[in-house]
Amino acid sequence: ASAENNVSKISVEATLKEDGSMLVEQVWTGSFDDGTECYYPFNTLDRLEITDFTVKDKNGKYETLDTWDIDADFDEKSGKCGLNITDEGYEVCWGISNYGKNTYEISYVVENVVGAYEESDGFNFRFVNARMNTTPTSASVVIKTEDGTELNDKNCNIWAFGYDGDIQFEGGKVVAKTISDLEYENHMTLMLEFDKGIFAPAYMSSDSFETVKERAFDGSDYESDDDFLEFLVIVAVFIVLFLVFLIAAAVYSAVKKIRFKKFKANCDYVRDI
């Protein structure tokens, strides 16, 4: 299916609600000429839950099934969507429905995304998964608040993982984009930390958000950057200490020479036995 189907772009718009839930709206654009369905894995992390799942294409809204049969044929899946339950959560599925160029609009609500932690609120969430049956060439994610509260560098910290691209604040929103083609193992995982008071999350954690960051940074470029920064700091400290030692040694030597000259100038010779 990966060889026959191509998703040129996935655009994601995520709207954060006051209770910490998130409305996710995706637009998939591509060419589909093989197989019966599109799907991608969704890890529930023991607290996340998908509700209000819908799919639309140019012909209208799909029927959302209570259970999804991955072995159903093309016609049985056509115009339908559903969630396939897995050991790790869900597979979000819908029928290809029509071969050729298609645009799918996927929408669902994820409960308990933003968590309340000791010092701040936040989440670490994968918006575009790795190992999908059809990997997108490029992707973008826009995150905003439902009530219009602006997200900026004064009330929010942002990080991104799993792809070659950037993440930044634009017009009160968080915008992440790829700058090179995604590969099978690539993903778009974004971590946001908010000041207290922006949300009133339903999910309460007794942990610090620092523990979330530590887990996210483990093995990432952020950890590498931190290690390199620590190395530079240590080198800088040694250089400063070495320069201080050289300056102190030079001052001591100069003072000693001056004192010795003064001693010689005031010294009388004694020739008596």
PDB file of N, CA and C in Angstrom, residues 49-136:
ATOM      1  N   GLU A  49      -8.743   9.372  25.419  1.00  0.00           N
ATOM      2  CA  GLU A  49      -9.908   8.716  24.841  1.00  0.00           C
ATOM      3  C   GLU A  49     -10.403   9.525  23.651  1.00  0.00           C
ATOM      4  N   ILE A  50     -10.693   8.849  22.542  1.00  0.00           N
ATOM      5  CA  ILE A  50     -11.205   9.510  21.345  1.00  0.00           C
ATOM      6  C   ILE A  50     -12.733   9.453  21.347  1.00  0.00           C
ATOM      7  N   THR A  51     -13.367  10.597  21.100  1.00  0.00           N
ATOM      8  CA  THR A  51     -14.825  10.665  20.952  1.00  0.00           C
ATOM      9  C   THR A  51     -15.159  11.494  19.703  1.00  0.00           C
ATOM     10  N   ASP A  52     -16.397  11.408  19.262  1.00  0.00           N
ATOM     11  CA  ASP A  52     -16.914  12.237  18.161  1.00  0.00           C
ATOM     12  C   ASP A  52     -16.081  12.101  16.891  1.00  0.00           C
ATOM     13  N   PHE A  53     -15.726  10.876  16.537  1.00  0.00           N
ATOM     14  CA  PHE A  53     -14.901  10.624  15.361  1.00  0.00           C
ATOM     15  C   PHE A  53     -15.746  10.703  14.092  1.00  0.00           C
ATOM     16  N   THR A  54     -15.308  11.530  13.151  1.00  0.00           N
ATOM     17  CA  THR A  54     -15.990  11.652  11.859  1.00  0.00           C
ATOM     18  C   THR A  54     -14.970  11.781  10.734  1.00  0.00           C
ATOM     19  N   VAL A  55     -15.391  11.409   9.537  1.00  0.00           N
ATOM     20  CA  VAL A  55     -14.575  11.557   8.330  1.00  0.00           C
ATOM     21  C   VAL A  55     -15.472  12.080   7.220  1.00  0.00           C
ATOM     22  N   LYS A  56     -14.941  12.988   6.389  1.00  0.00           N
ATOM     23  CA  LYS A  56     -15.664  13.509   5.220  1.00  0.00           C
ATOM     24  C   LYS A  56     -14.751  13.487   4.003  1.00  0.00           C
ATOM     25  N   ASP A  57     -15.329  13.347   2.851  1.00  0.00           N
ATOM     26  CA  ASP A  57     -14.606  13.586   1.606  1.00  0.00           C
ATOM     27  C   ASP A  57     -15.501  14.410   0.681  1.00  0.00           C
ATOM     28  N   LYS A  58     -15.169  14.497  -0.577  1.00  0.00           N
ATOM     29  CA  LYS A  58     -15.915  15.349  -1.510  1.00  0.00           C
ATOM     30  C   LYS A  58     -17.368  14.900  -1.671  1.00  0.00           C
ATOM     31  N   ASN A  59     -17.651  13.642  -1.322  1.00  0.00           N
ATOM     32  CA  ASN A  59     -19.006  13.123  -1.468  1.00  0.00           C
ATOM     33  C   ASN A  59     -19.843  13.243  -0.200  1.00  0.00           C
ATOM     34  N   GLY A  60     -19.239  13.750   0.873  1.00  0.00           N
ATOM     35  CA  GLY A  60     -20.007  13.946   2.093  1.00  0.00           C
ATOM     36  C   GLY A  60     -19.431  13.222   3.292  1.00  0.00           C
ATOM     37  N   LYS A  61     -20.232  13.177   4.353  1.00  0.00           N
ATOM     38  CA  LYS A  61     -19.806  12.622   5.633  1.00  0.00           C
ATOM     39  C   LYS A  61     -19.919  11.098   5.643  1.00  0.00           C
ATOM     40  N   TYR A  62     -18.924  10.427   6.245  1.00  0.00           N
ATOM     41  CA  TYR A  62     -18.925   8.977   6.340  1.00  0.00           C
ATOM     42  C   TYR A  62     -19.785   8.507   7.516  1.00  0.00           C
ATOM     43  N   GLU A  63     -20.191   7.259   7.444  1.00  0.00           N
ATOM     44  CA  GLU A  63     -20.891   6.623   8.564  1.00  0.00           C
ATOM     45  C   GLU A  63     -19.849   6.118   9.565  1.00  0.00           C
ATOM     46  N   THR A  64     -20.000   6.500  10.830  1.00  0.00           N
ATOM     47  CA  THR A  64     -19.079   6.057  11.878  1.00  0.00           C
ATOM     48  C   THR A  64     -19.598   4.776  12.499  1.00  0.00           C
ATOM     49  N   LEU A  65     -18.820   3.697  12.362  1.00  0.00           N
ATOM     50  CA  LEU A  65     -19.224   2.395  12.872  1.00  0.00           C
ATOM     51  C   LEU A  65     -18.774   2.216  14.320  1.00  0.00           C
ATOM     52  N   ASP A  66     -19.559   1.447  15.087  1.00  0.00           N
ATOM     53  CA  ASP A  66     -19.201   1.172  16.482  1.00  0.00           C
ATOM     54  C   ASP A  66     -17.973   0.280  16.571  1.00  0.00           C
ATOM     55  N   THR A  67     -17.843  -0.647  15.654  1.00  0.00           N
ATOM     56  CA  THR A  67     -16.661  -1.521  15.586  1.00  0.00           C
ATOM     57  C   THR A  67     -16.158  -1.528  14.146  1.00  0.00           C
ATOM     58  N   TRP A  68     -14.849  -1.665  14.008  1.00  0.00           N
ATOM     59  CA  TRP A  68     -14.248  -1.630  12.676  1.00  0.00           C
ATOM     60  C   TRP A  68     -13.672  -2.990  12.330  1.00  0.00           C
ATOM     61  N   ASP A  69     -14.092  -3.541  11.210  1.00  0.00           N
ATOM     62  CA  ASP A  69     -13.615  -4.842  10.741  1.00  0.00           C
ATOM     63  C   ASP A  69     -12.491  -4.613   9.738  1.00  0.00           C
ATOM     64  N   ILE A  70     -11.253  -4.890  10.152  1.00  0.00           N
ATOM     65  CA  ILE A  70     -10.109  -4.629   9.270  1.00  0.00           C
ATOM     66  C   ILE A  70     -10.111  -5.580   8.076  1.00  0.00           C
ATOM     67  N   ASP A  71     -10.839  -6.691   8.165  1.00  0.00           N
ATOM     68  CA  ASP A  71     -10.863  -7.679   7.080  1.00  0.00           C
ATOM     69  C   ASP A  71     -12.015  -7.457   6.103  1.00  0.00           C
ATOM     70  N   ALA A  72     -12.825  -6.429   6.327  1.00  0.00           N
ATOM     71  CA  ALA A  72     -13.922  -6.144   5.396  1.00  0.00           C
ATOM     72  C   ALA A  72     -13.354  -5.739   4.033  1.00  0.00           C
ATOM     73  N   ASP A  73     -14.140  -5.903   2.985  1.00  0.00           N
ATOM     74  CA  ASP A  73     -13.637  -5.587   1.641  1.00  0.00           C
ATOM     75  C   ASP A  73     -13.829  -4.100   1.327  1.00  0.00           C
ATOM     76  N   PHE A  74     -13.408  -3.716   0.143  1.00  0.00           N
ATOM     77  CA  PHE A  74     -13.418  -2.308  -0.264  1.00  0.00           C
ATOM     78  C   PHE A  74     -14.819  -1.711  -0.181  1.00  0.00           C
ATOM     79  N   ASP A  75     -15.805  -2.420  -0.733  1.00  0.00           N
ATOM     80  CA  ASP A  75     -17.171  -1.895  -0.758  1.00  0.00           C
ATOM     81  C   ASP A  75     -17.767  -1.781   0.643  1.00  0.00           C
ATOM     82  N   GLU A  76     -17.438  -2.739   1.508  1.00  0.00           N
ATOM     83  CA  GLU A  76     -17.963  -2.707   2.871  1.00  0.00           C
ATOM     84  C   GLU A  76     -17.383  -1.541   3.678  1.00  0.00           C
ATOM     85  N   LYS A  77     -16.166  -1.131   3.367  1.00  0.00           N
ATOM     86  CA  LYS A  77     -15.524  -0.015   4.065  1.00  0.00           C
ATOM     87  C   LYS A  77     -15.824   1.334   3.412  1.00  0.00           C
ATOM     88  N   SER A  78     -16.301   1.323   2.197  1.00  0.00           N
ATOM     89  CA  SER A  78     -16.538   2.557   1.463  1.00  0.00           C
ATOM     90  C   SER A  78     -17.553   3.450   2.179  1.00  0.00           C
ATOM     91  N   GLY A  79     -17.179   4.711   2.373  1.00  0.00           N
ATOM     92  CA  GLY A  79     -18.068   5.664   3.017  1.00  0.00           C
ATOM     93  C   GLY A  79     -18.230   5.438   4.507  1.00  0.00           C
ATOM     94  N   LYS A  80     -17.335   4.678   5.102  1.00  0.00           N
ATOM     95  CA  LYS A  80     -17.438   4.362   6.523  1.00  0.00           C
ATOM     96  C   LYS A  80     -16.105   4.620   7.228  1.00  0.00           C
ATOM     97  N   CYS A  81     -16.190   4.821   8.547  1.00  0.00           N
ATOM     98  CA  CYS A  81     -14.996   5.021   9.369  1.00  0.00           C
ATOM     99  C   CYS A  81     -15.237   4.395  10.734  1.00  0.00           C
ATOM    100  N   GLY A  82     -14.164   4.200  11.485  1.00  0.00           N
ATOM    101  CA  GLY A  82     -14.322   3.609  12.805  1.00  0.00           C
ATOM    102  C   GLY A  82     -12.989   3.467  13.509  1.00  0.00           C
ATOM    103  N   LEU A  83     -13.040   3.062  14.774  1.00  0.00           N
ATOM    104  CA  LEU A  83     -11.844   2.875  15.594  1.00  0.00           C
ATOM    105  C   LEU A  83     -11.635   1.385  15.830  1.00  0.00           C
ATOM    106  N   ASN A  84     -10.444   0.899  15.493  1.00  0.00           N
ATOM    107  CA  ASN A  84     -10.089  -0.491  15.760  1.00  0.00           C
ATOM    108  C   ASN A  84      -9.316  -0.540  17.072  1.00  0.00           C
ATOM    109  N   ILE A  85      -9.823  -1.278  18.059  1.00  0.00           N
ATOM    110  CA  ILE A  85      -9.210  -1.340  19.375  1.00  0.00           C
ATOM    111  C   ILE A  85      -7.946  -2.211  19.318  1.00  0.00           C
ATOM    112  N   THR A  86      -6.824  -1.713  19.867  1.00  0.00           N
ATOM    113  CA  THR A  86      -5.564  -2.452  19.927  1.00  0.00           C
ATOM    114  C   THR A  86      -5.086  -2.514  21.374  1.00  0.00           C
ATOM    115  N   ASP A  87      -3.997  -3.235  21.608  1.00  0.00           N
ATOM    116  CA  ASP A  87      -3.434  -3.339  22.956  1.00  0.00           C
ATOM    117  C   ASP A  87      -2.924  -1.989  23.456  1.00  0.00           C
ATOM    118  N   GLU A  88      -2.533  -1.103  22.534  1.00  0.00           N
ATOM    119  CA  GLU A  88      -1.963   0.183  22.926  1.00  0.00           C
ATOM    120  C   GLU A  88      -2.957   1.333  22.809  1.00  0.00           C
ATOM    121  N   GLY A  89      -4.142   1.058  22.283  1.00  0.00           N
ATOM    122  CA  GLY A  89      -5.134   2.118  22.142  1.00  0.00           C
ATOM    123  C   GLY A  89      -6.055   1.877  20.976  1.00  0.00           C
ATOM    124  N   TYR A  90      -5.875   2.700  19.920  1.00  0.00           N
ATOM    125  CA  TYR A  90      -6.749   2.599  18.748  1.00  0.00           C
ATOM    126  C   TYR A  90      -5.921   2.554  17.466  1.00  0.00           C
ATOM    127  N   GLU A  91      -6.578   2.102  16.413  1.00  0.00           N
ATOM    128  CA  GLU A  91      -6.192   2.430  15.047  1.00  0.00           C
ATOM    129  C   GLU A  91      -7.344   3.255  14.478  1.00  0.00           C
ATOM    130  N   VAL A  92      -7.043   4.457  14.045  1.00  0.00           N
ATOM    131  CA  VAL A  92      -8.048   5.344  13.468  1.00  0.00           C
ATOM    132  C   VAL A  92      -8.187   4.961  11.991  1.00  0.00           C
ATOM    133  N   CYS A  93      -9.371   4.501  11.590  1.00  0.00           N
ATOM    134  CA  CYS A  93      -9.533   3.882  10.267  1.00  0.00           C
ATOM    135  C   CYS A  93     -10.685   4.508   9.481  1.00  0.00           C
ATOM    136  N   TRP A  94     -10.536   4.514   8.178  1.00  0.00           N
ATOM    137  CA  TRP A  94     -11.638   4.863   7.281  1.00  0.00           C
ATOM    138  C   TRP A  94     -11.397   4.245   5.906  1.00  0.00           C
ATOM    139  N   GLY A  95     -12.457   4.001   5.189  1.00  0.00           N
ATOM    140  CA  GLY A  95     -12.347   3.395   3.872  1.00  0.00           C
ATOM    141  C   GLY A  95     -11.817   4.367   2.842  1.00  0.00           C
ATOM    142  N   ILE A  96     -10.984   3.871   1.934  1.00  0.00           N
ATOM    143  CA  ILE A  96     -10.493   4.714   0.838  1.00  0.00           C
ATOM    144  C   ILE A  96     -11.659   5.231   0.013  1.00  0.00           C
ATOM    145  N   SER A  97     -12.639   4.372  -0.197  1.00  0.00           N
ATOM    146  CA  SER A  97     -13.930   4.729  -0.806  1.00  0.00           C
ATOM    147  C   SER A  97     -13.854   4.995  -2.299  1.00  0.00           C
ATOM    148  N   ASN A  98     -12.879   5.782  -2.742  1.00  0.00           N
ATOM    149  CA  ASN A  98     -12.727   6.060  -4.175  1.00  0.00           C
ATOM    150  C   ASN A  98     -11.246   6.093  -4.514  1.00  0.00           C
ATOM    151  N   TYR A  99     -10.840   5.282  -5.502  1.00  0.00           N
ATOM    152  CA  TYR A  99      -9.445   5.318  -5.931  1.00  0.00           C
ATOM    153  C   TYR A  99      -9.178   6.599  -6.718  1.00  0.00           C
ATOM    154  N   GLY A 100      -7.935   7.061  -6.635  1.00  0.00           N
ATOM    155  CA  GLY A 100      -7.540   8.281  -7.312  1.00  0.00           C
ATOM    156  C   GLY A 100      -7.179   9.369  -6.312  1.00  0.00           C
ATOM    157  N   LYS A 101      -7.227  10.610  -6.758  1.00  0.00           N
ATOM    158  CA  LYS A 101      -6.901  11.727  -5.878  1.00  0.00           C
ATOM    159  C   LYS A 101      -8.061  11.992  -4.920  1.00  0.00           C
ATOM    160  N   ASN A 102      -7.724  12.073  -3.633  1.00  0.00           N
ATOM    161  CA  ASN A 102      -8.748  12.276  -2.618  1.00  0.00           C
ATOM    162  C   ASN A 102      -8.283  13.272  -1.562  1.00  0.00           C
ATOM    163  N   THR A 103      -9.250  13.904  -0.951  1.00  0.00           N
ATOM    164  CA  THR A 103      -9.003  14.740   0.224  1.00  0.00           C
ATOM    165  C   THR A 103      -9.950  14.285   1.319  1.00  0.00           C
ATOM    166  N   TYR A 104      -9.377  13.843   2.437  1.00  0.00           N
ATOM    167  CA  TYR A 104     -10.172  13.378   3.574  1.00  0.00           C
ATOM    168  C   TYR A 104     -10.078  14.394   4.709  1.00  0.00           C
ATOM    169  N   GLU A 105     -11.226  14.675   5.307  1.00  0.00           N
ATOM    170  CA  GLU A 105     -11.268  15.559   6.479  1.00  0.00           C
ATOM    171  C   GLU A 105     -11.631  14.708   7.691  1.00  0.00           C
ATOM    172  N   ILE A 106     -10.681  14.572   8.610  1.00  0.00           N
ATOM    173  CA  ILE A 106     -10.857  13.729   9.798  1.00  0.00           C
ATOM    174  C   ILE A 106     -11.012  14.629  11.016  1.00  0.00           C
ATOM    175  N   SER A 107     -11.963  14.291  11.872  1.00  0.00           N
ATOM    176  CA  SER A 107     -12.199  15.105  13.067  1.00  0.00           C
ATOM    177  C   SER A 107     -12.526  14.212  14.258  1.00  0.00           C
ATOM    178  N   TYR A 108     -11.973  14.531  15.413  1.00  0.00           N
ATOM    179  CA  TYR A 108     -12.317  13.822  16.649  1.00  0.00           C
ATOM    180  C   TYR A 108     -11.867  14.658  17.841  1.00  0.00           C
ATOM    181  N   VAL A 109     -12.400  14.323  18.997  1.00  0.00           N
ATOM    182  CA  VAL A 109     -12.018  14.982  20.248  1.00  0.00           C
ATOM    183  C   VAL A 109     -11.208  13.992  21.078  1.00  0.00           C
ATOM    184  N   VAL A 110     -10.084  14.482  21.631  1.00  0.00           N
ATOM    185  CA  VAL A 110      -9.259  13.660  22.515  1.00  0.00           C
ATOM    186  C   VAL A 110      -9.402  14.202  23.933  1.00  0.00           C
ATOM    187  N   GLU A 111      -9.882  13.363  24.831  1.00  0.00           N
ATOM    188  CA  GLU A 111     -10.062  13.773  26.226  1.00  0.00           C
ATOM    189  C   GLU A 111      -8.738  13.695  26.989  1.00  0.00           C
ATOM    190  N   ASN A 112      -8.581  14.604  27.976  1.00  0.00           N
ATOM    191  CA  ASN A 112      -7.458  14.566  28.935  1.00  0.00           C
ATOM    192  C   ASN A 112      -6.090  14.769  28.296  1.00  0.00           C
ATOM    193  N   VAL A 113      -6.007  15.573  27.257  1.00  0.00           N
ATOM    194  CA  VAL A 113      -4.712  15.838  26.630  1.00  0.00           C
ATOM    195  C   VAL A 113      -3.850  16.724  27.530  1.00  0.00           C
ATOM    196  N   VAL A 114      -4.366  17.885  27.909  1.00  0.00           N
ATOM    197  CA  VAL A 114      -3.627  18.790  28.787  1.00  0.00           C
ATOM    198  C   VAL A 114      -3.765  18.297  30.220  1.00  0.00           C
ATOM    199  N   GLY A 115      -2.651  18.106  30.886  1.00  0.00           N
ATOM    200  CA  GLY A 115      -2.658  17.662  32.273  1.00  0.00           C
ATOM    201  C   GLY A 115      -2.250  18.788  33.209  1.00  0.00           C
ATOM    202  N   ALA A 116      -2.769  18.740  34.426  1.00  0.00           N
ATOM    203  CA  ALA A 116      -2.392  19.701  35.464  1.00  0.00           C
ATOM    204  C   ALA A 116      -1.271  19.093  36.294  1.00  0.00           C
ATOM    205  N   TYR A 117      -0.107  19.712  36.264  1.00  0.00           N
ATOM    206  CA  TYR A 117       1.042  19.234  37.022  1.00  0.00           C
ATOM    207  C   TYR A 117       1.353  20.199  38.166  1.00  0.00           C
ATOM    208  N   GLU A 118       2.360  19.889  38.955  1.00  0.00           N
ATOM    209  CA  GLU A 118       2.632  20.664  40.162  1.00  0.00           C
ATOM    210  C   GLU A 118       2.857  22.144  39.866  1.00  0.00           C
ATOM    211  N   GLU A 119       3.726  22.439  38.926  1.00  0.00           N
ATOM    212  CA  GLU A 119       4.143  23.813  38.698  1.00  0.00           C
ATOM    213  C   GLU A 119       3.542  24.444  37.449  1.00  0.00           C
ATOM    214  N   SER A 120       2.960  23.622  36.565  1.00  0.00           N
ATOM    215  CA  SER A 120       2.424  24.138  35.297  1.00  0.00           C
ATOM    216  C   SER A 120       1.472  23.104  34.709  1.00  0.00           C
ATOM    217  N   ASP A 121       0.825  23.459  33.600  1.00  0.00           N
ATOM    218  CA  ASP A 121      -0.017  22.535  32.842  1.00  0.00           C
ATOM    219  C   ASP A 121       0.673  22.223  31.524  1.00  0.00           C
ATOM    220  N   GLY A 122       0.316  21.110  30.893  1.00  0.00           N
ATOM    221  CA  GLY A 122       0.948  20.827  29.612  1.00  0.00           C
ATOM    222  C   GLY A 122       0.663  19.446  29.079  1.00  0.00           C
ATOM    223  N   PHE A 123       1.318  19.126  27.961  1.00  0.00           N
ATOM    224  CA  PHE A 123       1.155  17.801  27.344  1.00  0.00           C
ATOM    225  C   PHE A 123       2.343  17.502  26.445  1.00  0.00           C
ATOM    226  N   ASN A 124       2.517  16.225  26.178  1.00  0.00           N
ATOM    227  CA  ASN A 124       3.460  15.735  25.170  1.00  0.00           C
ATOM    228  C   ASN A 124       2.651  14.807  24.276  1.00  0.00           C
ATOM    229  N   PHE A 125       2.317  15.256  23.056  1.00  0.00           N
ATOM    230  CA  PHE A 125       1.311  14.568  22.238  1.00  0.00           C
ATOM    231  C   PHE A 125       1.832  14.361  20.825  1.00  0.00           C
ATOM    232  N   ARG A 126       1.563  13.166  20.269  1.00  0.00           N
ATOM    233  CA  ARG A 126       1.985  12.842  18.900  1.00  0.00           C
ATOM    234  C   ARG A 126       0.852  13.163  17.934  1.00  0.00           C
ATOM    235  N   PHE A 127       1.037  14.184  17.119  1.00  0.00           N
ATOM    236  CA  PHE A 127       0.000  14.639  16.188  1.00  0.00           C
ATOM    237  C   PHE A 127       0.039  13.890  14.857  1.00  0.00           C
ATOM    238  N   VAL A 128       1.225  13.497  14.410  1.00  0.00           N
ATOM    239  CA  VAL A 128       1.358  12.703  13.187  1.00  0.00           C
ATOM    240  C   VAL A 128       2.204  11.489  13.545  1.00  0.00           C
ATOM    241  N   ASN A 129       1.659  10.306  13.327  1.00  0.00           N
ATOM    242  CA  ASN A 129       2.306   9.078  13.775  1.00  0.00           C
ATOM    243  C   ASN A 129       3.364   8.571  12.816  1.00  0.00           C
ATOM    244  N   ALA A 130       4.276   7.800  13.368  1.00  0.00           N
ATOM    245  CA  ALA A 130       5.205   7.020  12.564  1.00  0.00           C
ATOM    246  C   ALA A 130       4.535   5.714  12.170  1.00  0.00           C
ATOM    247  N   ARG A 131       5.125   5.041  11.177  1.00  0.00           N
ATOM    248  CA  ARG A 131       4.704   3.690  10.777  1.00  0.00           C
ATOM    249  C   ARG A 131       3.240   3.617  10.372  1.00  0.00           C
ATOM    250  N   MET A 132       2.761   4.635   9.671  1.00  0.00           N
ATOM    251  CA  MET A 132       1.410   4.574   9.120  1.00  0.00           C
ATOM    252  C   MET A 132       1.418   3.740   7.847  1.00  0.00           C
ATOM    253  N   ASN A 133       0.241   3.273   7.424  1.00  0.00           N
ATOM    254  CA  ASN A 133       0.227   2.475   6.199  1.00  0.00           C
ATOM    255  C   ASN A 133       0.534   3.334   4.981  1.00  0.00           C
ATOM    256  N   THR A 134       0.355   4.657   5.102  1.00  0.00           N
ATOM    257  CA  THR A 134       0.777   5.586   4.051  1.00  0.00           C
ATOM    258  C   THR A 134       1.412   6.801   4.722  1.00  0.00           C
ATOM    259  N   THR A 135       2.721   6.938   4.603  1.00  0.00           N
ATOM    260  CA  THR A 135       3.433   8.033   5.261  1.00  0.00           C
ATOM    261  C   THR A 135       3.270   9.319   4.464  1.00  0.00           C
ATOM    262  N   PRO A 136       2.901  10.425   5.097  1.00  0.00           N
ATOM    263  CA  PRO A 136       2.759  11.687   4.365  1.00  0.00           C
ATOM    264  C   PRO A 136       4.123  12.241   3.948  1.00  0.00           C
TER     265      PRO A 136
END
